[in-house]
Amino acid sequence: MPRIDAPAKVRGTMAYTADVARPRLCHAALVRSPFPHARIVHIDAAAARALPGVLGVFTAEDFPARTYGRIVQDVPLLAREQARYAGEPVAVVVAESRTLADRAAAKVRVDYEPLSAVLDPEQALAPDAPRVHSEPWAYPGAVVTPESGPNLQSVVDIRRGGDVEAALSASAHVVDQIYTTPAGQHGYLEPQAFLAEVDPDGKMHLWVTNKSPYRLRAQVAAVYGVAPETVEVHPVAIGGDFGGKGSVVEPVLCLELARRLGRPVRLQLRYNEDLAATDSRHAGRIRVRLGADASGRLTALCVDALFNGGAYAGYKPVPSVELFGVREAGSPYRIPALAIRSRIAYTHTLPGGHMRAPGSPQTVFAVESALDELAAKVGIDPITLRRNNLLTTGEADAHGHRALEHRGLETLDAALAAVARPPIPAGWRYGLGVALYNRGTRPVSTSLRLEPEADGAVTAVIPTPETGTGSHTVVHRALVRALALPPEKVRVRQGSTSELPHDDGVGGSWVTVTLLQALDQALAAFRARGGTEAVEVIVRPEEVPPVTSYCAEVAEVAVDPETGEIRVLNLVAAVDVADIINPVAHQIQLEGGLAMGYGFAVMEDVGLEDGRVTAANLGEFKIPSSRDLPPFRIVLVEGGKGIGPNNIKGVGELTNVPTAAAIANAVAAATGVRLRTLPLSAERLFWALAAEGTAAG
């Protein structure tokens, strides 16, 4: 069964935010700071205002002196008095056309006084470091206090099991290393766009690239102190997300402009703006101390992660303002003593947000690399070390959680069984590396309505945006099967926020399990009423047995010792799955995750230099194309225990996570040289080989 959104996308008739037409629509363009930290001395907009067709030029002085954000409300609509990162908006121009708005924005002259900037999270925590915000604890939603220290967005400390320091001291072997990862961008096809319109009676309308319409509605309603029904978020297709499309700031800016001009306003970012100035994956510096006894049994794990949160915390959507992936450190393994500290620092760089499995790729790269280094110290094969320490069904993990099952061993075996060593060029060195990851699945809250149609069809009205994952097709397919109707007699559409009561949005690999739970309940009610009247259900999160999914990846590489070139020959991902609802979409998620993990491992870096993003176009910011990718093989380890009657395990944030560690471990196996900094480049490896004296010649 094909995807239900495919025909409109292929024909170019799918409506995205940039396609929405409204009467008297006008267009906005932003004026951005070129400095990572500067005082705004004066803004001269006379030349911009003089252009025919320019409707207004606005600065922070034209808007309320408050701040905004998804949890921490620390982001101004426009920089007020000082700019805190290169790319921060300091003024906005509105004109009759997008081209004219861009032209007018280029004519706005801003006088700046550059100020001392803190660009590194370690430097930011120094007592004498410049303060990015004078009192970050004073912002609504802040989770830090004056006692937390300077320039902190969040601090999380977790200790489980025994005394970690004592366990490390008593260990026969200990690895103590630091691993670093760069900032990266999401790489979705559609740049962010926002359209706002305000009715004469004050009702607000939004068409935006936002994956959580109901959360946005609640946030906007709270900003203006009105009932949520006063705000309507209309459905539009979203051209990819990966965690990057959830901001409240730009929608409110467009609403403020629409209020002042009495006309709808659209702000559509150019792709270079999206790369250089929207929330990015957090760069990380992760210290791992990992101990084992003489036989290679793990004794303790201590992870100290410091992330660059950039100038604002307001783009992170969780109340603890953290990256949950850090909590998963070492989660596949039997670890008697665990200590985790995660800190996110303010700096004068572009803000950090969430990106596919936030915090997990960075943390797993560090911990899985350290496992290989520990195996070398113990003197055993790294695969054997993992086999001896993987959790088995019935065991509690380091946090005390007991999952329905642990299938790490089976998944690792399946990945290794799929490996067939390929030929390598003469003079090159071969290496094989492995890495594992596991992740839980959980449902969240949503609502759904089934409507019988006069022609005998049934329509499912759902609140969840289609971000390109095929979630609407999953509902369509399930409804066709449940009602035994022809596919053309089943319709799925996303309603606006005025049509259904609630949805938690897209994220956390929870969409399929949540929507199908809602559909099951709606179908029961629909059948109970004879299938002749509409039914609506609201699904709240239920307590479900902890379900976890494993992913084991094997990378095979060839390395040229003369140049440091790294050629990934094969990537195998074995994935622990339960029932598969849509096999094609399932495969696409797994292969797409591998592609993203490969990019994180060997290509992606926004190139922060002096606080500025230098890779601000898709020529410089490298993400893998089909020609860049090595051969993939996905192995499904079927028969797993999932959630609910549909027996579901999430897969959307599995295969992108362990790839970097698997490749790094393969490079180390090939060369004897350990790269602890991403991306894994030829230049970096060449100099590491030279330093070790192992380069050819």
PDB file of C-alpha atoms in Angstrom, residues 119-122 177-184 280-288 303-310 323 326 341-345 347 349-350 352-353 358-367 600 604-606 608 676-679 684:
ATOM      1  CA  LEU A 119      32.622  30.765  23.066  1.00  0.00           C
ATOM      2  CA  ASP A 120      33.635  27.575  24.849  1.00  0.00           C
ATOM      3  CA  PRO A 121      31.515  25.857  27.525  1.00  0.00           C
ATOM      4  CA  GLU A 122      34.533  25.117  29.719  1.00  0.00           C
ATOM      5  CA  GLN A 177      39.341   9.676  28.447  1.00  0.00           C
ATOM      6  CA  ILE A 178      37.618  12.725  26.962  1.00  0.00           C
ATOM      7  CA  TYR A 179      35.581  12.571  23.749  1.00  0.00           C
ATOM      8  CA  THR A 180      34.311  15.587  21.821  1.00  0.00           C
ATOM      9  CA  THR A 181      31.567  16.075  19.253  1.00  0.00           C
ATOM     10  CA  PRO A 182      30.717  19.168  17.181  1.00  0.00           C
ATOM     11  CA  ALA A 183      27.514  21.140  16.738  1.00  0.00           C
ATOM     12  CA  GLY A 184      25.415  20.001  13.807  1.00  0.00           C
ATOM     13  CA  SER A 280      21.518  23.092  16.538  1.00  0.00           C
ATOM     14  CA  ARG A 281      22.643  19.786  17.993  1.00  0.00           C
ATOM     15  CA  HIS A 282      24.692  20.497  21.126  1.00  0.00           C
ATOM     16  CA  ALA A 283      28.436  20.182  20.801  1.00  0.00           C
ATOM     17  CA  GLY A 284      29.731  17.984  23.616  1.00  0.00           C
ATOM     18  CA  ARG A 285      32.818  17.294  25.693  1.00  0.00           C
ATOM     19  CA  ILE A 286      32.320  14.005  27.520  1.00  0.00           C
ATOM     20  CA  ARG A 287      34.712  12.541  30.036  1.00  0.00           C
ATOM     21  CA  VAL A 288      34.269   8.802  30.558  1.00  0.00           C
ATOM     22  CA  VAL A 303      30.231  10.097  32.794  1.00  0.00           C
ATOM     23  CA  ASP A 304      30.805  13.840  33.050  1.00  0.00           C
ATOM     24  CA  ALA A 305      29.219  15.561  30.046  1.00  0.00           C
ATOM     25  CA  LEU A 306      29.501  19.262  29.286  1.00  0.00           C
ATOM     26  CA  PHE A 307      27.444  20.595  26.383  1.00  0.00           C
ATOM     27  CA  ASN A 308      27.471  23.907  24.564  1.00  0.00           C
ATOM     28  CA  GLY A 309      23.919  25.209  24.928  1.00  0.00           C
ATOM     29  CA  GLY A 310      24.584  28.437  23.068  1.00  0.00           C
ATOM     30  CA  LEU A 323      19.487  16.077  26.879  1.00  0.00           C
ATOM     31  CA  VAL A 326      23.008  11.288  28.657  1.00  0.00           C
ATOM     32  CA  ARG A 341      26.720  14.461  35.524  1.00  0.00           C
ATOM     33  CA  SER A 342      25.360  16.487  32.626  1.00  0.00           C
ATOM     34  CA  ARG A 343      25.819  20.230  32.395  1.00  0.00           C
ATOM     35  CA  ILE A 344      24.689  22.563  29.635  1.00  0.00           C
ATOM     36  CA  ALA A 345      26.450  25.916  29.506  1.00  0.00           C
ATOM     37  CA  THR A 347      27.899  30.616  25.488  1.00  0.00           C
ATOM     38  CA  THR A 349      27.109  30.858  20.051  1.00  0.00           C
ATOM     39  CA  LEU A 350      23.972  29.716  18.234  1.00  0.00           C
ATOM     40  CA  GLY A 352      21.287  24.388  21.089  1.00  0.00           C
ATOM     41  CA  GLY A 353      18.078  22.423  20.745  1.00  0.00           C
ATOM     42  CA  PRO A 358      19.024  14.276  21.809  1.00  0.00           C
ATOM     43  CA  GLY A 359      22.257  13.626  23.664  1.00  0.00           C
ATOM     44  CA  SER A 360      22.413   9.950  22.709  1.00  0.00           C
ATOM     45  CA  PRO A 361      24.733  10.082  19.667  1.00  0.00           C
ATOM     46  CA  GLN A 362      27.241  12.159  21.619  1.00  0.00           C
ATOM     47  CA  THR A 363      27.101   9.996  24.750  1.00  0.00           C
ATOM     48  CA  VAL A 364      27.108   6.639  22.979  1.00  0.00           C
ATOM     49  CA  PHE A 365      30.090   7.705  20.863  1.00  0.00           C
ATOM     50  CA  ALA A 366      31.986   8.356  24.079  1.00  0.00           C
ATOM     51  CA  VAL A 367      30.935   5.311  26.118  1.00  0.00           C
ATOM     52  CA  PHE A 600      27.511  12.583  12.274  1.00  0.00           C
ATOM     53  CA  GLU A 604      28.963  16.997   9.806  1.00  0.00           C
ATOM     54  CA  ASP A 605      30.276  20.114  11.542  1.00  0.00           C
ATOM     55  CA  VAL A 606      28.814  23.630  11.418  1.00  0.00           C
ATOM     56  CA  LEU A 608      32.169  27.393  14.546  1.00  0.00           C
ATOM     57  CA  ARG A 676      38.240  10.769  20.157  1.00  0.00           C
ATOM     58  CA  THR A 677      36.934  13.792  18.248  1.00  0.00           C
ATOM     59  CA  LEU A 678      34.242  13.871  15.573  1.00  0.00           C
ATOM     60  CA  PRO A 679      33.989  14.054  12.647  1.00  0.00           C
ATOM     61  CA  ARG A 684      42.614  14.228  11.756  1.00  0.00           C
TER      62      ARG A 684
END
